[in-house]
Structure formats: C-alpha cells, structure tokens
Amino acid sequence: MSALTQQQTEHASDARDDETDFDAVVVGAGFSGMYMLHRLRELGLSVRVYEKADGVGGTWYWNRYPGARCDSESHIYCYSFSDELLEEWEWSERYPERPEILEYLNFAADRLDLRPDIEFETEVESASFDEEKGTWNISVEDVDGDGASSVTSRFFITAVGCLSEPFVPDFDGLESFEGEMYHTARWPDEDVEFEGKNVGVIGTGSTGIQLIPEVAKRAGHLTVFQRTPNYAVPARNRPLESGEMEEIKQNYDEIWENARHSWLGMPFDYEGYSAAGLSDEEVEEVLEKRWQQGGFRFLHAFEDIVQNEDTNEKVTEFLRDKIRQQVDDPEVAEKLVPKNHPYGSKRPPMDYGGYYKTFNRDDVSLVDVKAAPIEEITPGGVRTTDDLYDLDILILATGFDAMTGALLEMNIKGHDGLTLKEKWADGPRTYLGLGVNGFPNMFTITGPQSPSVLTNMPMAIEQHVNWITDCVEMMLDEGYRLIEPTEDAESSWVTQTNTVAEGMIFSEAESWYRGANVPGKPRTFMPFPGGLETYRLICDQVAKDDYDGFEFARSVGSLTTV
Ligand code: NA7
C-alpha cells in the first residue's frame, strides 16, 4: 500500500476516535466486498473483511457446477474503476466461465493488495449495535468451529451478494437418498463422475439451463424434473478473436459511460422503443436480428419489453415458436414452452449448450412435476405422483433464498436489540437498498430495493460502493458519528419500489424477485425495478440534498437531519 496522504491520515484519526477495533467491518469478499475494502482504505480507514470461503470470489467461489458461466458479457463483467486492471486483464470468451471470473477476482485482489485485510474461513455469527457507544459488536467464528472472537467497528457493511443462501426444498425423505446429492451452489471441488450413471436434475432456472446440457453429455441417462418451463435465449458464446479485446480497451470510456447510464448496466442500444405501430413482419425482423446477436442483446430489442404488455406478448410468442422449432417431439416441445408467465417476468436465462435440443437426445427425459408433483425422495430416487425414477445422482438446481437470505442468516441487531428478522418479518424494508431504519451505521451493498439483480452486477456494485464511500467521507469531514435512514424515507422507498414493479410485467410471475420461490417468505418485489440510471440519479440527488431521508449525529443519541 502506498503511504497515507495527509487527508487520509486526517480521516483515519477522525474515524478512530471511537476506539473501535476497526473503522469498518465488511462481510463478504466477492466483487462488492473487495471494492468496498479498496475504497475505504483509500479514505485511510482501517477495514476488516470477513469471508466464509477460503478465497475471494463470493458467488463465483461457490457456484462451481458444470457449465457455470456469467450471462453478462465478459468485457463488462469486471471493475470499471481501475485503468490498470482494465489494461492488464484479457478475457478469452464472450461470456466468462466461472474459473476465469474467479481468476480475474484473484488477479484484482493481488493487484489491489487486498488479502492482508481479509480474514478467510471466518463467518459472521452476529452483529449488534451498541446503543451506548454507538458502535457495532461483531462476533465471528472460524468455519471449522474451533475459534470464536468478537470485534468492534464503527461501520458495519454487508457485501454478502444477492444469491448466496441456497434454497433446498423441504422434500419428504430428502435425507434418505442413498446416492450422491448436490446443490448447484454448494458443488464439490472435485469432479463429479456422471459417466454411466442415472442422474436427476430438479430445477430449470438459469442454473439448470446452464447445467443440463453439460450433464447430458456425460450421464448414462438424465432425467430433468421441471416445474416451470423457461424462455432461454441463445447466448452465442464464442472465443474472443484476436484484436477484439484491444478494440474494447480502446473504447472502454464510451462503453462504461453507456453502461452506467443505462437501465440494465449494459452498454447496448435498443433496436426501437416499442413493437407498437410496427407490422408483424417488422417485429419479426427486429427479434430475429436480436435472436442472432444473442444474450441480453435480445432483451434490448425494444425498450418497453418489460412495461408494455403488447410488446411483451409479441416477444413472448416469438420465443415460444423458437422453442417449438428446436424440439423434435411436439409433446416434449409443448412441455418446454412456458404458458403461465411472460418473457422477462422471471430472470431471463441464457442457453449456452443447446438447452432445448438436449431434449432430443434418447438418453434425456423430461418430467413435468407441475402435472405430477414430486411426492418424496426415496433412498433410490424421486417419486412423483405418477412414477418412481431410479437415480444414482440427484442434483438440486433449486435456486436461492434470494436477496434477504444471507442478510437474515447473520443475526443482525439494531436499536434496542431489534433484529433484522423482526424488522423484515413482512418483507425487506430499506431506504434505497442502502440502509435500514433502526440500524445506524449499517450499509447494505446491493441490498433489497436497489437495482442489483436486475442489472449487470459490477455496475450496480460500483455505484453503491462509490455512494457509500462518498457518504462516509462526508461524515468524517463533518464530524458525524452516526447515520440512519428515517422511517418515513424508508416507507416511501418501499412503496415506490413496489408501485413501480406493479406497473411492469414482473407482477405476472411467481418469481424469486418476489420471494415466491421460498414457501412462507413474504411476497414483496425485492429489487428496485426503475433501472440503474434512474436509481443512480435518485441516489445522487439524495446526496446533493444533504442526504435527504437520512439522519446524522455528532454524538451518540442525537440523530438529526443535516
Ligand atoms: P431459480 O431461478 O430460482 O430456479 C430454481 C428452479 O428450481 C426453478 O425451475 C424452480 O421451479 C425449481 N424448483 C424449486 N423448488 C422446487 C420444487 N419444490 N419442486 C420442483 N422444482 C422446484 O434458481 P437458479 O439457481 O436457476 O437461478 C438463480 C439466479 O442465479 C439466476 O436467476 C441468475 O441470476 C443467477 P419454479 O420455477 O419455482 O416452478
């Protein structure tokens, strides 16, 4: 690390007069925790990052199932803040595979010299706000369970990712299964041998759609248990050609500028605003062009795709036809065609390995578990209301307790011992997805009610981390010890998030965006659906308006607006 500048030293001493162990504790060492550490260290603060895994990577550390790959194009799935990192790193394919992303994040951790401030294999057990001192007490434990300790910190910052807590359905008999069983988000490090085995996959979300073609190539027989079919668009992955990265690097300023000011955090143009007013042939031409381009460029066919039911219906019908065209057996094809939700109302998956064509193979079968639900897992396989399927390996591609799961797992307590679980009993409540009333000096990077999963994540993460850093710097400059969003600001933001979502097609699907995938989870729209650009402008305006909606205090117990 370079020596502290005079300003950094001043900030450091401002922050440290609380006599806490650290100025900031950050939970998680993925994209967000790593960048947060870097920025706070630039301010001269002492930071400790706790990470459960034995390496950096977050989501990309854990999701090591065959075929795991990012659906954002590689050249925009990285940090934009550092010319040095951008200059040095070379992506090899249009979409980065999991090992390459992990390699990239390790490269970034080395270049930014982050490891000395990250404590690996350490889990945060609880975090409690100390009312008298105005600081956080954080209890941590080694993952092997043989060492616990606690530290104090002025700021408590969560960087736990949005899709971190695996969801395992409560199937009867699950524990009795005698074969090998894996959840995609907790895949073993060593290779799983599928050859000659009867393999079952439950789940056909983005993960299942990446995994299924890979497993089909190797298994003796693959049975896919599908509850809801999905619209997968071809990603059209390919190696990046020589000279392509060079061209990208030369244009990075423009690429980032366009990405930051977009809805999705991606620098792609729309083909047009709407399908309204276009003839069927014109719509078909646009969609076919975007289908050939592949990936999220398809979602950029029309700007109003997730708002306008007429545009959406045309796009959805186009995709239904595309699915039918790829599957030989019309009966199987009909099972694979989604009928109960429009395109984009659930997270749109990408097809890398000929997902639909996989069902043309003789050694792959599709079981509709909406029509004949899974009754139980037996020692030898899966029993539906119709049949018993013998399996050697059972794969659960059943997703995550998204957006709130990892936060609630941590036992966070704010004012007067109020737990985050109590506070969020009816669903998450945040102001801007950045902070929670009742939990002073806590920031939630890509927390619920921020754009997060609806965008290209590194863009959303950088926006959040930069905003938090500016806010912390302001507090140090002004001598504020505490910050907390007001209840009113929080309520309005929760309402605004849900109101915007209600006007869009998101309300037409039972999705994890709405908490619908986990039985008993409160139904509320969790990501902010107004787009990254609109959200960024709102956050910037809040900061400009003296952090409107937040209260600050120079001493404990005297929170007031600036
Ligand atoms: P998802 O998108 O939540 O998909 C989970 C899949 O598992 C989905 O097809 C579910 O069907 C299925 N599922 C869940 N519970 C059951 C039960 N009880 N029975 C049968 N099938 C079940 O998770 P992914 O990991 O694929 O993707 C998550 C995100 O990670 C993704 O969107 C990207 O952002 C990265 P359902 O649709 O609920 O009927």
XYZ file of C-alpha atoms and ligand atoms in Angstrom:
601
model
C 0.000 0.000 0.000
C 1.168 3.497 -0.703
C 1.732 5.827 2.235
C -1.364 7.623 3.506
C -1.924 11.108 2.176
C -2.437 13.887 4.698
C -6.188 13.834 4.025
C -6.305 10.078 4.534
C -4.462 10.418 7.832
C -6.949 13.052 8.977
C -9.866 10.814 8.020
C -8.251 7.909 9.795
C -7.883 9.818 13.018
C -11.431 11.230 12.739
C -12.833 7.768 12.420
C -10.708 6.147 15.060
C -11.662 8.344 17.952
C -14.374 5.794 18.740
C -11.621 3.448 19.790
C -13.129 0.569 17.922
C -11.017 -2.293 16.628
C -11.815 -1.261 13.072
C -13.385 1.721 11.383
C -15.371 -0.622 9.167
C -16.186 -4.306 9.094
C -17.249 -5.620 5.696
C -18.906 -9.021 5.318
C -18.019 -10.885 2.129
C -15.095 -10.835 -0.306
C -16.792 -11.005 -3.683
C -16.981 -8.161 -6.208
C -18.640 -5.815 -3.696
C -16.635 -6.530 -0.534
C -13.360 -6.290 -2.405
C -14.172 -2.928 -3.952
C -15.579 -1.586 -0.661
C -12.349 -2.529 1.082
C -10.317 -0.795 -1.596
C -12.327 2.429 -1.421
C -12.427 2.661 2.368
C -8.708 2.036 2.570
C -8.236 4.904 0.128
C -10.018 7.075 2.712
C -7.436 5.925 5.248
C -9.837 3.794 7.274
C -8.929 0.555 8.974
C -11.088 -2.190 7.479
C -11.532 -5.869 8.188
C -13.336 -8.083 5.680
C -14.714 -11.412 6.905
C -15.191 -14.137 4.338
C -16.614 -17.602 4.911
C -14.778 -19.178 1.967
C -11.044 -19.791 1.819
C -10.651 -17.441 -1.127
C -12.134 -14.361 -2.764
C -14.962 -14.618 -5.307
C -18.276 -14.701 -3.436
C -20.925 -16.081 -5.805
C -18.178 -17.259 -8.137
C -16.376 -19.093 -5.383
C -19.417 -21.198 -4.531
C -21.174 -21.777 -7.859
C -18.805 -24.297 -9.405
C -21.317 -26.625 -11.076
C -20.550 -27.797 -14.646
C -21.418 -25.062 -17.125
C -21.373 -22.197 -14.576
C -20.871 -19.019 -16.537
C -21.858 -15.373 -16.305
C -24.705 -14.152 -18.508
C -23.190 -10.667 -18.716
C -20.605 -10.288 -21.459
C -17.094 -10.589 -20.070
C -15.807 -7.169 -21.114
C -18.458 -5.516 -18.924
C -18.414 -8.092 -16.127
C -15.468 -6.538 -14.318
C -14.435 -3.447 -12.384
C -14.564 -0.263 -14.407
C -12.818 1.969 -11.863
C -9.207 0.965 -12.493
C -7.412 1.647 -15.775
C -4.626 -0.614 -14.585
C -6.940 -3.611 -14.119
C -8.694 -2.932 -17.419
C -5.423 -2.630 -19.257
C -3.845 -5.767 -17.869
C -6.728 -8.233 -17.965
C -7.636 -10.228 -21.104
C -10.936 -12.105 -21.342
C -10.888 -15.214 -23.509
C -14.589 -15.690 -24.355
C -17.630 -13.546 -24.990
C -19.142 -14.783 -21.693
C -16.772 -15.632 -18.860
C -16.794 -19.110 -17.428
C -16.702 -19.456 -13.660
C -12.955 -20.347 -13.408
C -11.991 -17.309 -15.457
C -14.082 -14.952 -13.304
C -12.507 -16.416 -10.210
C -9.074 -15.958 -11.763
C -9.985 -12.340 -12.533
C -11.101 -11.647 -8.967
C -7.912 -13.222 -7.602
C -5.912 -11.078 -10.004
C -7.782 -7.964 -8.764
C -7.231 -8.954 -5.126
C -3.499 -9.271 -5.792
C -3.148 -6.074 -7.796
C -5.048 -4.069 -5.155
C -3.217 -5.909 -2.352
C -6.498 -6.718 -0.623
C -5.675 -10.009 1.105
C -3.944 -8.594 4.214
C -7.286 -7.098 5.302
C -9.441 -10.151 4.557
C -9.909 -12.870 7.140
C -10.870 -16.007 5.238
C -12.753 -19.051 6.542
C -14.420 -16.825 9.088
C -18.155 -16.449 9.415
C -20.025 -13.563 10.986
C -22.302 -15.102 13.610
C -23.905 -11.894 14.828
C -23.623 -8.133 14.638
C -25.196 -5.925 17.308
C -25.387 -2.177 17.552
C -24.138 -0.927 20.916
C -26.562 1.816 21.883
C -24.310 3.460 24.446
C -21.136 3.562 22.443
C -22.731 3.983 19.016
C -20.591 1.213 17.580
C -21.065 -2.326 16.259
C -20.048 -5.517 18.068
C -19.406 -8.272 15.587
C -18.989 -11.904 16.625
C -17.143 -14.156 14.230
C -16.277 -17.815 14.167
C -13.821 -19.978 12.213
C -15.765 -22.104 9.763
C -14.311 -25.244 11.309
C -15.905 -24.144 14.570
C -12.791 -24.071 16.706
C -12.330 -20.390 17.306
C -14.717 -17.552 18.071
C -13.952 -13.918 18.749
C -15.596 -10.540 18.575
C -14.516 -7.155 17.315
C -15.922 -3.646 17.414
C -16.357 -1.378 14.452
C -17.828 1.979 13.675
C -19.414 0.951 10.379
C -20.937 -2.427 9.553
C -21.192 -3.068 5.820
C -22.752 -6.124 4.223
C -21.356 -7.326 0.897
C -22.986 -10.733 1.001
C -24.377 -10.887 -2.537
C -27.992 -11.344 -3.581
C -27.918 -15.040 -4.449
C -25.817 -16.576 -1.707
C -28.100 -18.609 0.517
C -29.012 -21.840 -1.322
C -32.654 -22.853 -1.250
C -33.318 -26.555 -0.679
C -36.999 -27.536 -0.944
C -38.363 -29.432 2.009
C -38.990 -32.677 0.099
C -40.162 -35.594 2.198
C -37.390 -38.161 2.504
C -34.641 -35.870 1.191
C -32.183 -37.075 3.825
C -32.887 -40.701 2.997
C -31.398 -40.514 -0.508
C -28.530 -43.000 -0.705
C -26.905 -41.814 -3.928
C -24.832 -38.668 -4.400
C -26.753 -35.431 -3.913
C -25.533 -31.923 -4.753
C -26.976 -28.422 -4.659
C -25.561 -26.410 -7.558
C -24.490 -23.587 -5.238
C -22.527 -25.966 -2.980
C -20.858 -28.071 -5.632
C -17.811 -30.122 -4.584
C -14.333 -29.050 -5.623
C -13.513 -32.385 -7.215
C -15.079 -33.580 -10.479
C -18.356 -35.470 -10.162
C -18.373 -38.660 -12.242
C -21.582 -38.795 -14.256
C -20.449 -41.432 -16.735
C -22.843 -44.365 -16.916
C -24.979 -43.020 -14.084
C -28.659 -42.227 -13.811
C -28.719 -38.538 -12.993
C -31.711 -36.414 -11.980
C -31.841 -32.610 -12.019
C -34.591 -30.725 -10.196
C -34.902 -27.150 -11.414
C -34.879 -25.390 -14.762
C -33.939 -21.815 -13.835
C -30.803 -20.108 -15.202
C -28.629 -22.593 -13.335
C -30.436 -25.725 -14.506
C -30.389 -24.426 -18.086
C -26.589 -23.976 -17.933
C -26.026 -27.312 -16.204
C -28.404 -29.692 -18.027
C -26.654 -29.788 -21.458
C -23.287 -30.356 -19.726
C -24.568 -33.234 -17.597
C -26.470 -34.740 -20.545
C -23.207 -35.092 -22.476
C -21.737 -37.276 -19.742
C -24.517 -39.080 -17.882
C -25.787 -42.569 -18.673
C -29.298 -41.167 -18.508
C -30.513 -37.738 -17.424
C -33.987 -37.073 -16.039
C -34.990 -33.422 -15.768
C -37.738 -32.615 -13.256
C -39.321 -29.388 -14.478
C -41.972 -27.455 -12.549
C -41.990 -24.277 -14.653
C -40.572 -24.066 -18.171
C -38.421 -21.089 -19.060
C -37.552 -18.888 -22.060
C -33.849 -19.432 -22.787
C -32.289 -17.230 -25.438
C -29.084 -18.420 -27.139
C -26.087 -16.683 -25.619
C -23.989 -17.236 -28.739
C -20.835 -17.659 -26.792
C -17.550 -17.809 -28.697
C -13.869 -17.171 -28.107
C -12.910 -13.508 -28.403
C -10.973 -13.060 -31.605
C -7.514 -11.591 -31.738
C -7.703 -7.822 -31.654
C -11.208 -7.786 -30.140
C -10.025 -7.078 -26.586
C -7.704 -4.386 -27.964
C -10.628 -2.639 -29.623
C -12.718 -2.966 -26.481
C -9.932 -1.481 -24.372
C -9.622 1.484 -26.698
C -13.351 2.144 -26.352
C -13.740 1.488 -22.642
C -14.503 5.119 -21.721
C -17.514 5.124 -24.002
C -18.556 1.582 -23.051
C -18.648 2.418 -19.336
C -20.348 5.732 -19.905
C -23.137 3.972 -21.819
C -23.376 1.134 -19.280
C -23.608 3.475 -16.271
C -26.381 5.469 -17.877
C -28.469 2.503 -18.959
C -31.398 0.613 -17.422
C -29.545 -2.705 -17.146
C -25.977 -1.556 -16.593
C -25.121 -2.752 -20.094
C -23.924 -0.544 -22.953
C -26.261 -1.895 -25.629
C -28.553 0.169 -27.839
C -32.210 -0.687 -28.214
C -33.465 -1.644 -31.652
C -36.516 0.532 -31.077
C -38.722 1.893 -28.302
C -41.716 -0.366 -28.820
C -43.280 -3.005 -31.043
C -46.410 -0.858 -31.071
C -47.061 0.552 -34.519
C -44.800 -1.972 -36.250
C -46.140 -4.630 -38.610
C -45.753 -8.287 -37.659
C -43.002 -8.625 -40.282
C -41.114 -5.647 -38.844
C -41.340 -7.030 -35.309
C -40.166 -10.429 -36.531
C -37.213 -8.820 -38.300
C -36.110 -6.968 -35.163
C -36.481 -10.024 -32.937
C -34.724 -12.348 -35.377
C -31.801 -9.905 -35.579
C -31.537 -9.762 -31.792
C -32.013 -13.546 -31.506
C -28.985 -13.953 -33.763
C -26.964 -11.493 -31.648
C -27.930 -13.458 -28.567
C -27.693 -12.955 -24.823
C -29.002 -9.811 -23.145
C -28.888 -8.031 -26.520
C -32.180 -9.847 -27.168
C -33.745 -8.164 -24.120
C -32.662 -4.866 -25.706
C -34.845 -5.451 -28.774
C -37.480 -2.983 -27.544
C -37.162 -0.547 -24.677
C -40.683 -1.206 -23.381
C -40.379 -5.009 -23.264
C -40.941 -5.259 -19.510
C -43.556 -2.483 -19.378
C -45.806 -2.822 -22.368
C -47.970 -5.942 -22.455
C -48.460 -5.727 -26.230
C -44.743 -5.579 -26.991
C -44.124 -8.268 -24.432
C -46.764 -10.577 -25.896
C -45.157 -10.350 -29.344
C -41.714 -11.117 -27.940
C -43.087 -13.948 -25.821
C -44.850 -15.547 -28.819
C -41.668 -15.260 -30.876
C -39.794 -17.171 -28.169
C -42.486 -19.836 -27.851
C -42.150 -20.532 -31.581
C -38.365 -20.678 -31.288
C -38.645 -23.315 -28.564
C -41.050 -25.433 -30.635
C -38.684 -25.246 -33.617
C -35.803 -26.700 -31.607
C -37.540 -29.736 -30.138
C -38.280 -32.783 -32.317
C -41.127 -34.316 -30.291
C -44.134 -31.930 -30.275
C -45.330 -33.287 -26.929
C -41.983 -32.628 -25.291
C -41.843 -29.234 -27.001
C -45.199 -28.215 -25.518
C -43.964 -29.139 -22.048
C -40.936 -26.883 -22.586
C -42.992 -23.898 -23.735
C -43.826 -21.519 -20.860
C -47.508 -20.630 -20.763
C -48.077 -19.132 -17.335
C -45.710 -16.179 -17.328
C -44.487 -13.678 -19.907
C -40.864 -13.336 -21.022
C -38.812 -11.184 -18.649
C -41.175 -11.548 -15.701
C -38.648 -14.047 -14.313
C -34.896 -13.686 -14.688
C -34.255 -14.449 -18.395
C -31.871 -17.417 -18.705
C -29.265 -17.867 -21.425
C -28.667 -21.009 -23.448
C -25.017 -21.934 -23.944
C -25.166 -25.600 -24.779
C -28.239 -26.175 -26.917
C -30.607 -26.484 -23.949
C -33.804 -27.306 -25.836
C -32.022 -29.608 -28.304
C -30.743 -31.589 -25.323
C -34.280 -32.950 -25.005
C -33.948 -34.514 -28.482
C -31.407 -36.969 -27.066
C -32.514 -40.544 -26.374
C -30.715 -40.502 -23.036
C -32.558 -37.428 -21.698
C -36.121 -37.374 -20.423
C -38.318 -34.553 -19.203
C -40.728 -34.976 -16.304
C -43.406 -32.359 -15.738
C -43.621 -32.073 -11.957
C -46.312 -29.416 -12.144
C -48.624 -32.054 -13.669
C -47.336 -34.844 -11.391
C -45.645 -33.250 -8.357
C -42.711 -34.749 -6.507
C -44.164 -36.700 -3.577
C -40.933 -37.748 -1.937
C -37.277 -38.505 -2.331
C -36.679 -42.190 -1.685
C -33.344 -43.905 -0.912
C -33.145 -44.817 -4.600
C -34.573 -41.811 -6.407
C -37.532 -39.475 -6.866
C -41.171 -40.461 -6.575
C -43.750 -38.281 -8.285
C -47.486 -38.800 -8.048
C -47.125 -40.723 -11.341
C -43.928 -42.733 -11.204
C -40.688 -43.671 -9.440
C -37.380 -42.594 -11.031
C -34.243 -44.524 -10.019
C -31.234 -42.241 -9.624
C -27.558 -42.561 -8.731
C -27.045 -38.801 -8.555
C -29.604 -36.144 -7.631
C -28.820 -32.509 -8.431
C -30.817 -29.721 -6.819
C -30.727 -26.699 -9.127
C -33.395 -25.172 -6.920
C -32.040 -21.666 -6.507
C -31.636 -19.329 -3.577
C -33.320 -17.607 -0.698
C -32.607 -14.533 -2.772
C -31.756 -11.012 -1.641
C -32.617 -11.410 2.035
C -31.459 -14.950 2.924
C -27.787 -14.219 3.596
C -28.580 -10.977 5.456
C -31.088 -12.607 7.769
C -28.763 -15.547 8.387
C -26.345 -13.214 10.196
C -28.361 -12.325 13.291
C -28.102 -8.560 12.963
C -29.444 -6.444 15.844
C -30.027 -2.702 15.718
C -31.577 -0.230 18.185
C -32.844 -1.810 21.423
C -31.965 -5.307 20.279
C -34.376 -5.157 17.316
C -33.365 -7.971 14.970
C -33.330 -7.586 11.214
C -35.553 -10.697 11.111
C -38.185 -8.917 13.242
C -37.857 -5.738 11.240
C -38.291 -7.634 7.955
C -40.966 -10.057 9.152
C -43.309 -8.810 6.399
C -40.559 -8.416 3.807
C -37.414 -6.287 3.472
C -37.642 -2.586 4.282
C -34.749 -0.380 3.279
C -34.064 3.149 2.161
C -32.580 2.964 -1.359
C -31.442 -0.579 -0.617
C -28.513 1.070 1.147
C -29.580 1.322 4.769
C -32.270 0.299 7.228
C -34.083 2.432 9.794
C -33.211 1.111 13.248
C -29.736 0.001 12.159
C -27.375 3.007 12.371
C -24.051 2.993 10.519
C -25.039 -0.138 8.622
C -24.812 -0.137 4.816
C -26.131 -2.963 2.630
C -24.319 -3.180 -0.716
C -26.831 -4.218 -3.416
C -29.387 -4.697 -0.664
C -33.081 -5.353 -1.320
C -34.861 -2.460 -3.051
C -31.775 -1.498 -5.043
C -31.419 -2.416 -8.764
C -28.894 -5.220 -8.086
C -30.043 -8.460 -9.757
C -31.944 -6.597 -12.472
C -28.659 -5.173 -13.730
C -25.136 -6.095 -14.681
C -23.959 -6.600 -11.091
C -20.477 -4.981 -11.170
C -22.064 -1.735 -12.392
C -24.634 -1.752 -9.570
C -21.929 -2.652 -7.056
C -19.609 0.163 -8.108
C -22.455 2.674 -7.913
C -23.324 1.521 -4.381
C -19.762 1.365 -3.120
C -18.970 4.803 -4.540
C -22.080 6.292 -2.940
C -21.299 4.726 0.438
C -17.675 5.901 0.248
C -18.753 9.474 -0.515
C -21.222 9.350 2.354
C -18.636 8.042 4.819
C -16.171 10.680 3.661
C -18.775 13.392 4.191
C -19.415 12.072 7.706
C -15.720 12.141 8.531
C -15.325 15.643 7.112
C -18.341 16.937 9.036
C -17.587 15.085 12.243
C -20.704 12.911 12.162
C -20.504 9.684 14.113
C -23.838 8.156 13.135
C -26.103 7.874 10.118
C -29.541 6.249 9.911
C -32.367 6.427 7.374
C -35.650 7.786 8.689
C -38.702 5.549 8.911
C -40.626 7.868 6.578
C -37.960 7.790 3.888
C -37.800 4.033 4.174
C -41.587 3.607 3.908
C -41.781 5.811 0.833
C -38.962 3.904 -0.816
C -40.568 0.507 -0.152
C -43.837 1.806 -1.584
C -42.073 3.307 -4.588
C -40.279 0.030 -5.357
C -43.494 -1.977 -5.229
C -45.512 0.603 -7.151
C -43.015 0.726 -9.999
C -42.970 -3.095 -10.137
C -46.772 -3.302 -10.234
C -46.803 -1.308 -13.463
C -44.446 -3.794 -15.107
C -44.689 -7.414 -16.159
C -42.816 -8.594 -13.049
C -46.052 -8.975 -11.146
C -47.187 -11.672 -13.607
C -44.788 -14.379 -12.405
C -44.193 -16.340 -9.242
C -40.508 -15.487 -9.143
C -37.706 -15.217 -6.650
C -37.746 -11.464 -7.396
C -40.957 -11.524 -5.343
C -39.912 -14.076 -2.743
C -42.307 -16.612 -4.289
C -39.811 -19.476 -4.568
C -39.399 -19.994 -0.810
C -42.521 -21.250 0.988
C -43.611 -18.826 3.700
C -41.384 -15.989 2.511
C -43.260 -12.656 2.446
C -44.284 -11.581 -1.062
C -42.846 -8.244 -1.987
C -40.897 -7.103 -5.016
C -37.285 -7.087 -3.894
C -35.055 -5.411 -6.492
C -35.712 -1.769 -7.469
C -37.192 -2.044 -10.987
C -36.782 1.540 -12.188
C -33.431 0.931 -13.877
C -29.857 1.655 -12.865
C -29.697 5.127 -14.420
C -32.878 6.375 -12.731
C -31.732 4.875 -9.456
C -28.276 6.459 -9.736
C -29.860 9.876 -10.329
C -32.090 9.400 -7.271
C -29.115 8.446 -5.077
C -27.048 11.371 -6.380
C -29.922 13.761 -5.716
C -30.342 12.419 -2.173
C -26.641 13.118 -1.535
C -26.903 16.587 -3.080
C -29.933 17.381 -0.919
C -27.833 16.937 2.233
C -28.579 13.224 2.283
C -32.305 13.736 2.319
C -34.034 10.877 4.164
C -31.052 10.162 6.425
C -30.423 11.473 9.917
C -26.950 12.113 11.318
C -25.475 12.570 14.791
C -22.211 14.024 16.011
C -22.605 12.239 19.305
C -24.458 9.156 20.458
C -28.210 9.606 20.949
C -28.664 12.807 18.977
C -29.674 11.769 15.484
C -30.964 14.659 13.424
C -31.206 15.621 9.759
C -28.262 17.564 8.356
P -34.120 -20.286 -9.799
O -34.205 -19.366 -10.950
O -34.828 -19.929 -8.550
O -34.602 -21.719 -10.312
C -34.881 -22.743 -9.420
C -35.556 -23.868 -10.141
O -35.879 -24.894 -9.194
C -36.859 -23.448 -10.780
O -37.008 -24.128 -12.006
C -37.890 -23.924 -9.767
O -39.174 -24.147 -10.307
C -37.259 -25.196 -9.310
N -37.799 -25.627 -8.021
C -37.666 -25.007 -6.831
N -38.325 -25.692 -5.876
C -38.872 -26.753 -6.482
C -39.682 -27.813 -6.023
N -40.062 -27.909 -4.746
N -40.078 -28.742 -6.919
C -39.699 -28.651 -8.208
N -38.940 -27.662 -8.699
C -38.537 -26.726 -7.848
O -32.589 -20.545 -9.382
P -31.309 -20.624 -10.310
O -30.198 -21.113 -9.455
O -31.591 -21.345 -11.563
O -31.045 -19.150 -10.725
C -30.924 -18.131 -9.741
C -30.183 -16.972 -10.299
O -28.796 -17.209 -10.262
C -30.408 -16.667 -11.729
O -31.616 -16.090 -11.978
C -29.232 -15.818 -12.088
O -29.438 -14.501 -11.645
C -28.152 -16.459 -11.309
P -40.253 -22.924 -10.347
O -39.780 -22.015 -11.422
O -40.193 -22.258 -8.975
O -41.535 -23.569 -10.601
